[in-house]
Coordinates of C-alpha atoms in Angstrom, one line a residue:
Chain A
M1 CA -10.8 -14.3 -35.7
R2 CA -7.4 -14.5 -34.0
L3 CA -8.8 -12.5 -31.0
A4 CA -11.5 -15.0 -30.3
A5 CA -9.5 -17.3 -28.0
P6 CA -8.0 -14.6 -25.8
L7 CA -11.3 -12.8 -25.5
A8 CA -13.1 -16.0 -24.6
A9 CA -10.4 -16.6 -21.9
A10 CA -10.9 -13.0 -20.6
F11 CA -14.7 -13.5 -20.3
I12 CA -14.1 -16.7 -18.4
V13 CA -11.9 -14.9 -16.0
L14 CA -14.4 -12.0 -15.6
A15 CA -17.2 -14.5 -14.8
G16 CA -15.2 -16.1 -12.1
S17 CA -15.7 -15.4 -8.4
A18 CA -13.0 -14.8 -5.8
Q19 CA -11.3 -17.8 -4.3
G20 CA -8.7 -17.0 -1.7
A21 CA -7.4 -13.5 -1.4
D22 CA -3.7 -12.9 -2.2
A23 CA -2.3 -9.7 -0.8
S24 CA 0.9 -10.1 -2.8
R25 CA -1.1 -10.1 -6.0
G26 CA -3.1 -7.3 -4.6
E27 CA 0.1 -5.2 -4.2
Q28 CA 0.8 -5.7 -7.9
L29 CA -2.8 -4.7 -8.8
Y30 CA -2.5 -1.6 -6.6
S31 CA -0.2 -0.1 -9.3
R32 CA -3.5 0.7 -11.2
C33 CA -4.4 3.1 -8.4
A34 CA -1.0 4.9 -8.4
A35 CA -2.1 7.9 -10.5
C36 CA -4.5 9.0 -7.7
H37 CA -3.7 7.1 -4.5
A38 CA -0.8 6.4 -2.1
L39 CA -0.8 4.6 1.2
A40 CA 0.5 7.3 3.5
A41 CA -0.3 10.5 1.5
D42 CA -3.4 12.3 0.3
R43 CA -3.2 12.8 -3.5
V44 CA -6.0 13.1 -6.0
G45 CA -7.6 10.5 -3.8
P46 CA -7.3 10.1 -0.1
R47 CA -4.6 8.1 1.7
H48 CA -5.2 4.4 2.1
C49 CA -3.4 3.8 5.4
G50 CA -6.2 3.1 7.9
L51 CA -8.8 2.5 5.2
L52 CA -10.4 -0.7 6.6
G53 CA -12.8 0.4 9.3
R54 CA -12.8 4.1 8.3
R55 CA -16.0 6.0 7.6
A56 CA -16.1 7.1 3.9
G57 CA -15.3 10.7 3.4
S58 CA -13.6 11.2 6.8
V59 CA -9.9 11.8 6.2
P60 CA -9.2 15.1 7.9
G61 CA -8.2 17.8 5.4
F62 CA -9.1 15.9 2.3
F63 CA -11.7 17.4 0.0
Y64 CA -14.5 15.0 -0.6
T65 CA -17.7 15.4 -2.6
D66 CA -20.8 15.9 -0.6
E67 CA -22.1 12.6 -1.9
M68 CA -19.1 10.7 -0.6
K69 CA -19.3 12.5 2.8
S70 CA -23.0 11.6 3.1
S71 CA -22.7 8.1 1.8
K72 CA -22.7 6.6 5.4
L73 CA -20.4 3.9 4.1
V74 CA -17.8 2.3 6.4
W75 CA -15.0 0.7 4.5
D76 CA -14.8 -3.1 5.1
E77 CA -14.4 -6.1 2.8
K78 CA -18.0 -6.0 1.8
T79 CA -18.4 -2.2 1.1
L80 CA -15.0 -2.0 -0.6
D81 CA -15.9 -4.9 -2.8
R82 CA -19.1 -3.2 -3.9
F83 CA -17.5 0.2 -4.4
L84 CA -14.5 -1.1 -6.3
A85 CA -16.8 -3.1 -8.6
K86 CA -18.6 0.1 -9.7
P87 CA -17.6 3.2 -7.8
M88 CA -20.0 5.6 -9.6
A89 CA -22.9 3.2 -9.1
V90 CA -22.4 2.9 -5.4
V91 CA -21.6 6.6 -4.8
P92 CA -22.9 8.4 -7.8
G93 CA -21.2 11.7 -6.9
T94 CA -17.8 10.3 -6.2
S95 CA -14.8 12.0 -7.7
M96 CA -13.4 8.5 -8.2
T97 CA -14.5 8.5 -11.8
Y98 CA -13.3 5.0 -12.6
D99 CA -15.3 2.3 -14.3
G100 CA -14.3 -0.2 -11.6
V101 CA -12.4 -3.5 -11.1
P102 CA -14.6 -6.1 -12.8
T103 CA -13.0 -9.2 -11.5
A104 CA -14.0 -10.4 -8.1
Q105 CA -10.7 -12.1 -7.5
D106 CA -8.8 -8.8 -8.3
R107 CA -11.0 -6.9 -5.9
A108 CA -10.5 -9.5 -3.2
D109 CA -6.7 -9.4 -3.7
L110 CA -6.7 -5.6 -3.7
I111 CA -8.6 -5.5 -0.4
A112 CA -6.4 -8.1 1.1
Y113 CA -3.4 -5.9 0.2
L114 CA -5.0 -2.8 1.6
R115 CA -5.8 -4.6 4.9
K116 CA -2.2 -5.9 5.1
A117 CA -0.7 -2.5 4.1
G118 CA -2.5 -0.9 7.1
S119 CA 0.0 -2.4 9.4
A120 CA 3.1 -1.7 7.2
P121 CA 5.7 0.7 8.7
E122 CA 4.7 3.3 6.1
C123 CA 1.3 3.4 7.8
Q124 CA 2.6 3.4 11.4
R125 CA 4.4 6.8 11.2
P126 CA 2.6 9.6 13.0
Chain B
M1 CA -8.5 25.5 -27.0
S2 CA -10.6 22.7 -25.7
F3 CA -11.8 19.2 -26.6
L4 CA -15.0 20.8 -27.9
T5 CA -13.6 23.7 -30.0
L6 CA -13.9 22.5 -33.5
A7 CA -16.5 20.7 -35.6
T8 CA -14.4 17.9 -36.9
P9 CA -10.9 16.5 -36.6
A10 CA -10.4 17.6 -40.2
A11 CA -11.4 21.2 -39.3
A12 CA -9.0 21.1 -36.4
R13 CA -6.2 19.9 -38.6
R14 CA -6.9 22.6 -41.2
L15 CA -7.0 25.3 -38.6
F16 CA -3.8 24.2 -36.9
L17 CA -1.9 23.7 -40.1
G18 CA -3.1 27.0 -41.4
Q19 CA -2.5 29.1 -38.3
S20 CA 0.5 27.6 -36.7
G21 CA 2.2 25.6 -39.3
L22 CA 2.5 22.8 -36.9
M23 CA 2.1 19.2 -38.0
L24 CA -0.5 17.4 -35.8
S25 CA -0.4 13.8 -34.9
G26 CA -3.5 11.7 -35.1
A27 CA -3.7 11.9 -31.3
A28 CA -3.6 15.7 -31.3
I29 CA -6.4 15.8 -33.9
A30 CA -8.5 13.5 -31.7
L31 CA -8.0 15.9 -28.8
L32 CA -9.7 18.6 -30.8
A33 CA -12.7 16.5 -31.8
G34 CA -16.3 17.5 -30.8
D35 CA -18.4 20.6 -31.0
D36 CA -20.7 22.8 -29.0
A37 CA -23.9 21.3 -30.5
L38 CA -22.8 17.9 -29.3
A39 CA -22.0 19.3 -25.9
A40 CA -25.4 20.8 -25.7
K41 CA -27.0 17.5 -26.8
T42 CA -25.4 15.6 -24.0
Q43 CA -26.3 18.0 -21.1
G44 CA -27.7 15.1 -19.0
G45 CA -24.2 13.6 -18.8
T46 CA -22.3 16.9 -18.7
A47 CA -22.0 17.1 -14.9
T48 CA -20.5 13.6 -14.8
D49 CA -18.2 14.5 -17.8
I50 CA -17.0 17.6 -15.9
R51 CA -16.3 15.5 -12.8
I52 CA -14.4 12.9 -14.9
L53 CA -12.4 15.7 -16.6
N54 CA -11.6 17.4 -13.2
T55 CA -10.4 14.2 -11.7
A56 CA -8.1 13.7 -14.7
L57 CA -7.0 17.3 -14.5
G58 CA -6.1 16.9 -10.8
A59 CA -3.9 13.9 -11.7
E60 CA -2.3 15.8 -14.6
L61 CA -1.5 18.7 -12.3
E62 CA 0.1 16.4 -9.8
A63 CA 2.2 14.7 -12.6
I64 CA 3.4 18.2 -13.6
A65 CA 4.5 18.8 -10.1
A66 CA 6.1 15.4 -9.8
Y67 CA 8.2 15.9 -13.0
Q68 CA 9.1 19.4 -11.6
L69 CA 10.4 17.7 -8.5
G70 CA 12.4 15.3 -10.6
A71 CA 13.8 18.0 -12.8
E72 CA 14.9 20.1 -9.8
S73 CA 16.3 17.1 -7.8
K74 CA 19.7 17.2 -9.5
L75 CA 19.4 13.4 -9.7
L76 CA 18.6 13.3 -13.4
Q77 CA 21.3 13.5 -15.9
K78 CA 20.9 14.1 -19.6
P79 CA 19.3 12.7 -21.6
M80 CA 16.9 11.6 -18.8
L81 CA 16.5 15.2 -17.7
D82 CA 15.4 16.2 -21.2
L83 CA 13.0 13.3 -21.3
A84 CA 11.4 14.3 -18.0
V85 CA 11.0 17.9 -19.1
T86 CA 9.5 16.7 -22.4
F87 CA 7.0 14.4 -20.6
Q88 CA 6.2 17.2 -18.2
G89 CA 5.4 19.4 -21.2
H90 CA 2.9 16.7 -22.5
H91 CA 1.2 16.7 -19.1
K92 CA 1.0 20.5 -19.2
E93 CA -0.7 20.2 -22.6
H94 CA -3.1 17.6 -21.2
A95 CA -3.9 19.9 -18.3
D96 CA -4.5 22.9 -20.4
V97 CA -6.9 21.2 -22.7
L98 CA -8.7 19.4 -19.8
A99 CA -9.2 22.7 -18.0
S100 CA -10.3 24.5 -21.1
T101 CA -12.9 21.7 -21.8
V102 CA -14.2 21.9 -18.2
R103 CA -14.7 25.6 -18.7
K104 CA -16.4 25.0 -22.1
L105 CA -18.8 22.6 -20.5
G106 CA -19.7 25.2 -17.8
G107 CA -17.6 23.8 -15.0
K108 CA -14.9 25.1 -12.8
P109 CA -11.5 23.4 -13.4
V110 CA -9.6 22.3 -10.3
V111 CA -6.4 24.0 -9.7
A112 CA -3.0 22.8 -8.6
K113 CA -2.4 22.2 -4.9
A114 CA -0.1 24.6 -3.1
K115 CA 1.9 21.6 -2.0
Y116 CA 2.1 18.0 -3.0
D117 CA 3.1 15.2 -0.6
F118 CA 5.6 13.2 -2.7
P119 CA 7.9 10.6 -1.2
V120 CA 11.0 12.9 -1.5
G121 CA 13.0 11.0 1.1
Q122 CA 12.8 7.8 -1.0
L123 CA 14.2 9.6 -4.1
T124 CA 18.0 9.3 -3.8
S125 CA 19.1 8.3 -7.4
Q126 CA 18.1 8.8 -11.0
A127 CA 16.6 5.3 -11.0
D128 CA 14.4 6.2 -8.0
V129 CA 13.1 9.3 -9.8
L130 CA 12.4 7.3 -13.0
Q131 CA 10.7 4.5 -11.1
F132 CA 8.5 7.1 -9.3
A133 CA 7.6 8.7 -12.6
A134 CA 7.0 5.2 -14.2
K135 CA 4.6 4.3 -11.4
L136 CA 2.6 7.5 -11.9
E137 CA 2.4 7.0 -15.6
Q138 CA 1.3 3.4 -15.2
G139 CA -1.4 4.5 -12.8
A140 CA -2.4 7.3 -15.2
V141 CA -2.9 4.8 -18.0
S142 CA -5.2 2.7 -15.7
A143 CA -7.0 5.8 -14.6
Y144 CA -7.8 6.9 -18.1
L145 CA -8.7 3.4 -19.1
G146 CA -11.2 3.4 -16.2
A147 CA -12.6 6.8 -17.2
V148 CA -13.0 6.3 -21.0
P149 CA -16.2 4.2 -20.8
L150 CA -17.8 6.6 -18.4
F151 CA -18.0 9.7 -20.6
G152 CA -21.5 10.7 -21.8
N153 CA -19.9 12.5 -24.7
R154 CA -18.1 10.0 -26.9
D155 CA -15.8 12.6 -28.3
L156 CA -14.5 13.2 -24.8
A157 CA -13.9 9.5 -24.5
K158 CA -12.0 9.5 -27.7
A159 CA -9.9 12.4 -26.5
A160 CA -9.2 10.8 -23.1
A161 CA -8.1 7.7 -25.0
S162 CA -5.7 9.9 -26.9
I163 CA -4.1 11.1 -23.7
L164 CA -4.0 7.5 -22.5
G165 CA -2.0 6.5 -25.5
D166 CA 0.5 9.3 -24.8
E167 CA 0.9 8.3 -21.1
A168 CA 1.3 4.6 -22.1
M169 CA 4.2 5.7 -24.3
H170 CA 5.8 7.6 -21.3
W171 CA 5.5 4.5 -19.2
A172 CA 7.1 2.3 -21.8
V173 CA 10.0 4.7 -22.4
L174 CA 10.6 5.1 -18.6
R175 CA 10.6 1.3 -18.2
Q176 CA 13.1 1.0 -21.1
A177 CA 15.3 3.6 -19.4
L178 CA 15.2 1.6 -16.2
G179 CA 16.3 -1.6 -18.1
E180 CA 12.9 -3.2 -17.7
V181 CA 10.8 -4.8 -20.4
P182 CA 9.2 -1.7 -21.9
V183 CA 5.9 -3.3 -22.8
P184 CA 5.3 -6.0 -20.2
S185 CA 1.9 -7.3 -21.5
A186 CA -0.5 -7.2 -24.4
F187 CA -3.3 -5.7 -22.4
M188 CA -3.6 -2.9 -19.8
A189 CA -6.0 -2.9 -16.9

């Protein structure tokens, strides 16, 4: 059972809760999102510039599912944490068909990066 | 052809070898797994499966456009240009089979956008183009990894995992071409 030790370590990590949020680590984790998202451009998913404080389903010109548009979510640390943990459980009709980010620390770091990125030059262009 | 065309991987292999003379890899055989009866049996999850497949299809169509941008940029020299065209061909195959499967399940496949918003201004060298492609491929691996557990039809999950494997190889080869460690970790997330 050579896998036993790494798997046990993984479960310990999964069970942990977020400590302090690290935006730099969040930037590294953001590479997981790169197939569908960018900061300043709409891709398969909507742009992330301006995400914190934005109403879900509200980027002009982006095609959202009806379920996302009617979710009444406003993206903040709390709603993003819930959504990123299990997107399809929080908004069952979302087109973000992704199982989720299971680790609380990873979610916290990602959200910290998204908040910080909102003030990056890339997000300040008209 | 779709994920759900043939009764068994063995049947897919026989048909392909018989009709086209092509040798199929294990991954390609997996793509052809599944059957209509199984699709009918999993109707409850079909709408979700269609949504997952369409999200994947949208990303594949974008990857095709990204490689087209790279190929036409005049920034890629051989053999990197050939590599990009080969990888684009794989994404076209993925997109074809995803679209076909969506139709087979009774859905409407998404189509390519008229225009993609790529960071063209940031692509000024071959390395920039390869880095851009590597990021997309890495993201695609994570996206498929996040989609595989969600399928109601386990044969679709297996087929998506087959695409994941192909895109992981793209990522590793691009990293190698960039002079980076090709496989940076034992696990993907």
